[in-house]
Short mmCIF file of C-alpha atoms in Angstrom, two decimals:
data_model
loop_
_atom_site.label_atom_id
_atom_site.label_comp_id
_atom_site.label_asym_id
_atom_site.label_seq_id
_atom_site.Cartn_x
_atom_site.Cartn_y
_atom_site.Cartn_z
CA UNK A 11 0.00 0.00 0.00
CA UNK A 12 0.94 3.87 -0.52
CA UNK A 13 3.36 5.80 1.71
CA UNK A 14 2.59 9.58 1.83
CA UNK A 15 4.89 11.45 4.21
CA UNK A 16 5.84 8.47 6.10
CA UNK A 17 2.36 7.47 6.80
CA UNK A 18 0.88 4.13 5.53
CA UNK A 19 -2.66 4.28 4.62
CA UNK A 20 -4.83 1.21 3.72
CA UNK A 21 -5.65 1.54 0.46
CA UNK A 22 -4.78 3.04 -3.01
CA UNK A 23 -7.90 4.08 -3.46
CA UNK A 24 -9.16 8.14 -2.08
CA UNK A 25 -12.74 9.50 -2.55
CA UNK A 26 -13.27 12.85 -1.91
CA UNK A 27 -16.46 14.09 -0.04
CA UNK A 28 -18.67 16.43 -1.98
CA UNK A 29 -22.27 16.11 -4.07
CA UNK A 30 -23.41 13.03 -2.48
CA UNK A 31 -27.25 12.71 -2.75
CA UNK A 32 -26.84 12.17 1.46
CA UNK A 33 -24.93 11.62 4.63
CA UNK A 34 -25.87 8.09 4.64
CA UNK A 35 -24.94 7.56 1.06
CA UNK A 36 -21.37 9.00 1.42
CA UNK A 37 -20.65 6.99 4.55
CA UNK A 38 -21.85 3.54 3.33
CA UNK A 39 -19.76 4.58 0.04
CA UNK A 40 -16.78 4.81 1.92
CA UNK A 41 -17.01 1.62 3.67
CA UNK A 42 -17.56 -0.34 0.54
CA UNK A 43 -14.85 1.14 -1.15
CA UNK A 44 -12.27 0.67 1.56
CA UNK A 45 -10.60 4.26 0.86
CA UNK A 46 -7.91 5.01 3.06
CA UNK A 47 -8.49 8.94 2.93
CA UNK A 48 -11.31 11.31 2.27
CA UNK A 49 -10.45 14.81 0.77
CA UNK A 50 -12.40 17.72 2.56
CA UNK A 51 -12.47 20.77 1.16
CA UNK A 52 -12.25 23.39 4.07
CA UNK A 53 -15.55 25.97 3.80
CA UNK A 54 -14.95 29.50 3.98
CA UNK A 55 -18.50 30.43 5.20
CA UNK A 56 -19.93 32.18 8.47
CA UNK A 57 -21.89 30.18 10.93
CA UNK A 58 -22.52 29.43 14.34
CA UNK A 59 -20.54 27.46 16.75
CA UNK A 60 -21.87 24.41 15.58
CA UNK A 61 -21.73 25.08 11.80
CA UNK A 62 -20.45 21.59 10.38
CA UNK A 63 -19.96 19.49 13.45
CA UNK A 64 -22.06 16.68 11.97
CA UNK A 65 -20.13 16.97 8.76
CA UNK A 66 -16.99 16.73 10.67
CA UNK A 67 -18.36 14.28 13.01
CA UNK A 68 -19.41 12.00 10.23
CA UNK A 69 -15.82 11.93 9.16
CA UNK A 70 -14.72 11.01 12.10
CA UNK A 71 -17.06 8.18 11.83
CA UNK A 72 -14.99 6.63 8.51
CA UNK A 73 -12.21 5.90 9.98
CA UNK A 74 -9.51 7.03 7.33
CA UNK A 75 -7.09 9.91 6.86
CA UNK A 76 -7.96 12.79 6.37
CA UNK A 77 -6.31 15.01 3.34
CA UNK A 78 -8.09 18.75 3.56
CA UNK A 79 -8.43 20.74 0.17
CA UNK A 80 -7.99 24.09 -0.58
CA UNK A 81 -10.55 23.59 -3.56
CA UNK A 82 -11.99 26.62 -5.39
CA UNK A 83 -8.97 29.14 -4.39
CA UNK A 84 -7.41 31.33 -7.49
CA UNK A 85 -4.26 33.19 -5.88
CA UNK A 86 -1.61 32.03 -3.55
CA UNK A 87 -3.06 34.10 -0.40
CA UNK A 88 -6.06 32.55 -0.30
CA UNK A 89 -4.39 28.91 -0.65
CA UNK A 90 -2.13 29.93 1.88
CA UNK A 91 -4.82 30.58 3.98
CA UNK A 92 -6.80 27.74 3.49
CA UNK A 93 -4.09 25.71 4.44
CA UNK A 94 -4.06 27.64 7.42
CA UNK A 95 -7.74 27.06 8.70
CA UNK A 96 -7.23 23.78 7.49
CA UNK A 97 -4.35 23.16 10.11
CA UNK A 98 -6.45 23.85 12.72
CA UNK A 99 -9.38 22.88 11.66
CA UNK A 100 -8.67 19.21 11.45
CA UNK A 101 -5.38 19.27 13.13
CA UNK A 102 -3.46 17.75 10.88
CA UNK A 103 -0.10 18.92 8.45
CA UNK A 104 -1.40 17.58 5.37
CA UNK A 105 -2.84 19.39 2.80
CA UNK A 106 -4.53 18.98 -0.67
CA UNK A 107 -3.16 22.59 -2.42
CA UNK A 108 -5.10 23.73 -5.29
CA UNK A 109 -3.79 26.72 -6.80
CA UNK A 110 -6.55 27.10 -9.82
CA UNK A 111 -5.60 29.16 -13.03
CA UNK A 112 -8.48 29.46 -15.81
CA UNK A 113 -11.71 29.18 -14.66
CA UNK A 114 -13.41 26.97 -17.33
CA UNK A 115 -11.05 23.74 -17.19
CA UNK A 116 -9.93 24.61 -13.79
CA UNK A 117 -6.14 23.66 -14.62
CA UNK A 118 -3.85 24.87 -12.08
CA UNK A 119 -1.69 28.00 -12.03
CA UNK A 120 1.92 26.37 -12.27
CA UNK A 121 3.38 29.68 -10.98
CA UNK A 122 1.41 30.21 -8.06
CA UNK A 123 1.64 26.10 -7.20
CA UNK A 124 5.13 26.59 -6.91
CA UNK A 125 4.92 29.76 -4.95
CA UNK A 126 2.19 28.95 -2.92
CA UNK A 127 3.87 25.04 -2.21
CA UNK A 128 7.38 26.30 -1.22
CA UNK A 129 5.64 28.91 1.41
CA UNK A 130 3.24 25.79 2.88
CA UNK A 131 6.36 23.06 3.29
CA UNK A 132 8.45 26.32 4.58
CA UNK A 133 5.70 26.54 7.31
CA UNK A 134 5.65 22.68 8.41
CA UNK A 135 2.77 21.76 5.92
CA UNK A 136 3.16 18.34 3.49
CA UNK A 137 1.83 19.19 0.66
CA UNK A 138 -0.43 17.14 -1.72
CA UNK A 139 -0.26 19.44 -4.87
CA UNK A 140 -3.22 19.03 -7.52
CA UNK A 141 -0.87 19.57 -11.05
CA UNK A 142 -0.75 18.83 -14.38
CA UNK A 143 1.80 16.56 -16.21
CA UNK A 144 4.21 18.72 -17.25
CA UNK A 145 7.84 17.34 -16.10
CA UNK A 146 9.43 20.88 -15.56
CA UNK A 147 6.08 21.81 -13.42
CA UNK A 148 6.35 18.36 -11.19
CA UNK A 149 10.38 19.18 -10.97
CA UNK A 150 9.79 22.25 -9.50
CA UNK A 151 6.94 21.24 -6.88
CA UNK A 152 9.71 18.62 -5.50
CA UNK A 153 12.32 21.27 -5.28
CA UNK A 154 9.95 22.92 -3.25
CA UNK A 155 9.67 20.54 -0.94
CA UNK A 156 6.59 18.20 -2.07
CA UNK A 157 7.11 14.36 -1.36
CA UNK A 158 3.94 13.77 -3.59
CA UNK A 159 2.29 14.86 -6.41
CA UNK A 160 -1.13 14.43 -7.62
CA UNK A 161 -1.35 15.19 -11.80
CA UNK A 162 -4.87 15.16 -13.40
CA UNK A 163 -5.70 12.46 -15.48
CA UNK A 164 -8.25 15.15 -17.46
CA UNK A 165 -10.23 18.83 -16.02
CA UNK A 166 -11.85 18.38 -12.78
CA UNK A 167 -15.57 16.91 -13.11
CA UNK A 168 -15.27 15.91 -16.72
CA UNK A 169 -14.86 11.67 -16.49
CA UNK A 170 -12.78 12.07 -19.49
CA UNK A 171 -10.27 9.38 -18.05
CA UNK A 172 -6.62 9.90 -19.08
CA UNK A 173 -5.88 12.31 -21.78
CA UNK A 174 -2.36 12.64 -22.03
CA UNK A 175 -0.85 8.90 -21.14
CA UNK A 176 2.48 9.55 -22.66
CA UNK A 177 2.51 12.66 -20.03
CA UNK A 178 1.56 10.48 -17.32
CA UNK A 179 4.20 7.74 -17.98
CA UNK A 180 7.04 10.09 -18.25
CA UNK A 181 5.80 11.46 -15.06
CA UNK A 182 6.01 8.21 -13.94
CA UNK A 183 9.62 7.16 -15.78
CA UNK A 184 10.71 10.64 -14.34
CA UNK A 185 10.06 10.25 -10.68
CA UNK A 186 10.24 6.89 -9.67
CA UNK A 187 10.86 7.27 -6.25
CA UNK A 188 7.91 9.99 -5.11
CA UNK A 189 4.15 8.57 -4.85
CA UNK A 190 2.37 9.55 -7.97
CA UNK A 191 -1.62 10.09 -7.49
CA UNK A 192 -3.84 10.17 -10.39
CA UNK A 193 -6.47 13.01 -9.25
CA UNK A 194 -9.69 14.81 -11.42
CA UNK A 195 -11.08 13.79 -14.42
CA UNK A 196 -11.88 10.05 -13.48
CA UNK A 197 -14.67 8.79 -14.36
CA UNK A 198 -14.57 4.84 -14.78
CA UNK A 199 -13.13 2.47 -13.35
CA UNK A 200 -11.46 1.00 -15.99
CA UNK A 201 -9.66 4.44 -16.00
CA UNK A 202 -8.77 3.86 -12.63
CA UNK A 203 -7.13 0.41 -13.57
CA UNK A 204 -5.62 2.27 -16.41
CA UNK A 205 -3.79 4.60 -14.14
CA UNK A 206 -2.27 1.71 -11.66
CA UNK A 207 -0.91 -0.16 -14.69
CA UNK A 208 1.07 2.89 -15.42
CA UNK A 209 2.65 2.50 -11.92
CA UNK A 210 0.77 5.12 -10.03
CA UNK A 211 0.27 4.57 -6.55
CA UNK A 212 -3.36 5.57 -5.81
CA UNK A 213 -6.28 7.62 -7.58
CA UNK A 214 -8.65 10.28 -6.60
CA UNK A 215 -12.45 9.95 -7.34
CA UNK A 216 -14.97 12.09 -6.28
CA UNK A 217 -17.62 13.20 -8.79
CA UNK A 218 -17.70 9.54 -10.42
CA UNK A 219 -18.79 7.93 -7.57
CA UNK A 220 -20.97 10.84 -5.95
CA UNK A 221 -22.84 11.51 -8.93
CA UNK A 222 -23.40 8.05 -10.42
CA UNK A 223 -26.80 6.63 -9.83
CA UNK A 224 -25.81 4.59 -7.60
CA UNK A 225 -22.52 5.58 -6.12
CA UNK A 226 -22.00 2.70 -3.46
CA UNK A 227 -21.66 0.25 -5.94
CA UNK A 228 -19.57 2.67 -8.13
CA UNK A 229 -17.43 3.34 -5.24
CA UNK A 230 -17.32 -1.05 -4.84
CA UNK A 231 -16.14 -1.12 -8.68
CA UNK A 232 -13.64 1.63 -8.35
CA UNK A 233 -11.84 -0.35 -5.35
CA UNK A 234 -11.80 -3.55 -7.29
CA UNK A 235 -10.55 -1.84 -10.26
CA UNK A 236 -7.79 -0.16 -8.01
CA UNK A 237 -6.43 -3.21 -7.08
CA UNK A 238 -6.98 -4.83 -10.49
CA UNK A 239 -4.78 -2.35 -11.91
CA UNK A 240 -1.75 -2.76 -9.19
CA UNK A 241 -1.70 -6.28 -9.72
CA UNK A 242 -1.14 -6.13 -13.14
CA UNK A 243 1.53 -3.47 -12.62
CA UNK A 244 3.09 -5.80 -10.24
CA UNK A 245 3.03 -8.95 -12.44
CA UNK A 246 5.32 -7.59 -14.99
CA UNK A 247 2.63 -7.38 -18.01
CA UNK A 248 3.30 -8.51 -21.28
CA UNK A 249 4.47 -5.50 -23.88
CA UNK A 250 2.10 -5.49 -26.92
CA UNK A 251 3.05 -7.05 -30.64
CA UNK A 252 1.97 -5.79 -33.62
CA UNK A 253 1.88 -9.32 -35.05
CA UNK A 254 -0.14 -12.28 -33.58
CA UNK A 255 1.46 -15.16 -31.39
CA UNK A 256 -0.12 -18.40 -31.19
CA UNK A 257 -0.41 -19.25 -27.39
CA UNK A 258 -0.35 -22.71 -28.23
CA UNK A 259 3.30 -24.15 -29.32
CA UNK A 260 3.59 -25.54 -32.75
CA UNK A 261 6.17 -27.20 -31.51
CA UNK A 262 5.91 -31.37 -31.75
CA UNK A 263 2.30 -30.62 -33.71
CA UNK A 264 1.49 -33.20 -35.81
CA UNK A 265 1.47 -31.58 -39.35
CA UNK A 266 -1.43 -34.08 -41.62
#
């Protein structure tokens, strides 16, 4: 299973926490899927004193890690602080850092990624940066100080699977030693199984599972894919022919 900052977690599989038709829905998702983290994106709204304990509470409840998000920021300050209420919000270093740059395919801002990642591991934060595939991007993240990084496999929301998978196997080729994370644009999961054979080291799924019509058994078929996927990563696949190769020998055949 995946190492992220020195911590183990139980599966390769994260959901994230949003649009589910209801509390009961996301929680029995969760436990049928096995995920070893949930994604919570931190809300910047006023309330009362009690304003999300039953949210938080139902967290709790799961069992798994916890990875906040700083989803829906545009500038550095506001990731920043995000981060911040995140930290002690749910007490913990980690953080999911989005950093978002054009508002219709919400692709990240490389510039303020890097800027905003080298200020959050300067403060004590791990960071869990949301990127593209670009190798001179990802190169610069780890300089900053990220021990992860989490590359879309297509825009956020759009279940397009993987668009680029040359990008994400010289991602992969190129860092061989920091946990890769395939994260947005999921929406299968074939995908899913598509993304461990390339040697990745967990996905991110949110919107497939929380908007499918019925997104316990979605979430069920995204953790067997997960570990479909691995598997064959791990068994040293065959690489593809152009030509065809009888799979029984000829060998000794009697020839009439």
């Amino acid at each position: 299973m995946p190492t992220f900052y020195n911590t183990k977690v139980t599966s390769r599989l994260m959901l994230g926490t949003a649009q589910y038709p209801s509390p009961a829905i996301l929680a029995e998702a969760f436990r049928q899927s096995g995920a070893g983290i949930a994604t919570v994106s931190v809300r910047r709204e006023a309330g009362g004193e009690q304003a999300g304990q039953d949210f938080w509470a139902l967290i709790e409840d799961l069992g798994v890690a916890v990875l906040p998000n700083t989803a829906g920021c545009h500038s550095v300050r506001e990731a920043i602080t995000t981060a911040q209420m995140a930290r002690d919000l749910f007490e913990t270093n980690w953080i999911k850092l989005e950093v978002i740059g054009h508002a219709d395919t919400l692709q990240p801002d490389p510039f303020g990624l890097v800027e905003a990642a080298q200020h959050l591991t300067d403060d004590g934060f791990e960071v869990f940066p949301y990127c593209t595939e670009d190798l001179v991007l990802c190169d610069r993240l780890v300089e900053a100080g990220c021990k992860v990084l989490m590359p879309w496999g297509a825009p956020i929301g759009t279940g397009l699977g993987l668009n680029n998978v040359y990008g994400l196997r010289s991602l992969r080729a190129h860092f061989p030693d920091v946990p890769l994370v395939v994260d947005a644009g999921l929406g299968l999961p074939s995908q899913a199984a598509h993304a461990m054979e390339l040697g990745y080291d967990a996905v991110l799924v949110n919107t497939a599972v929380a908007k499918a019509g019925d997104p316990v058994a979605m979430a069920q078929g995204f953790a067997r894919a997960v570990e479909a996927g691995a598997l064959a990563a791990q068994a040293d696949p065959m690489d593809p022919r152009d030509m065809a190769a009888p799979s029984t020998p000829v060998f000794g055949k009697a020839f009439l």
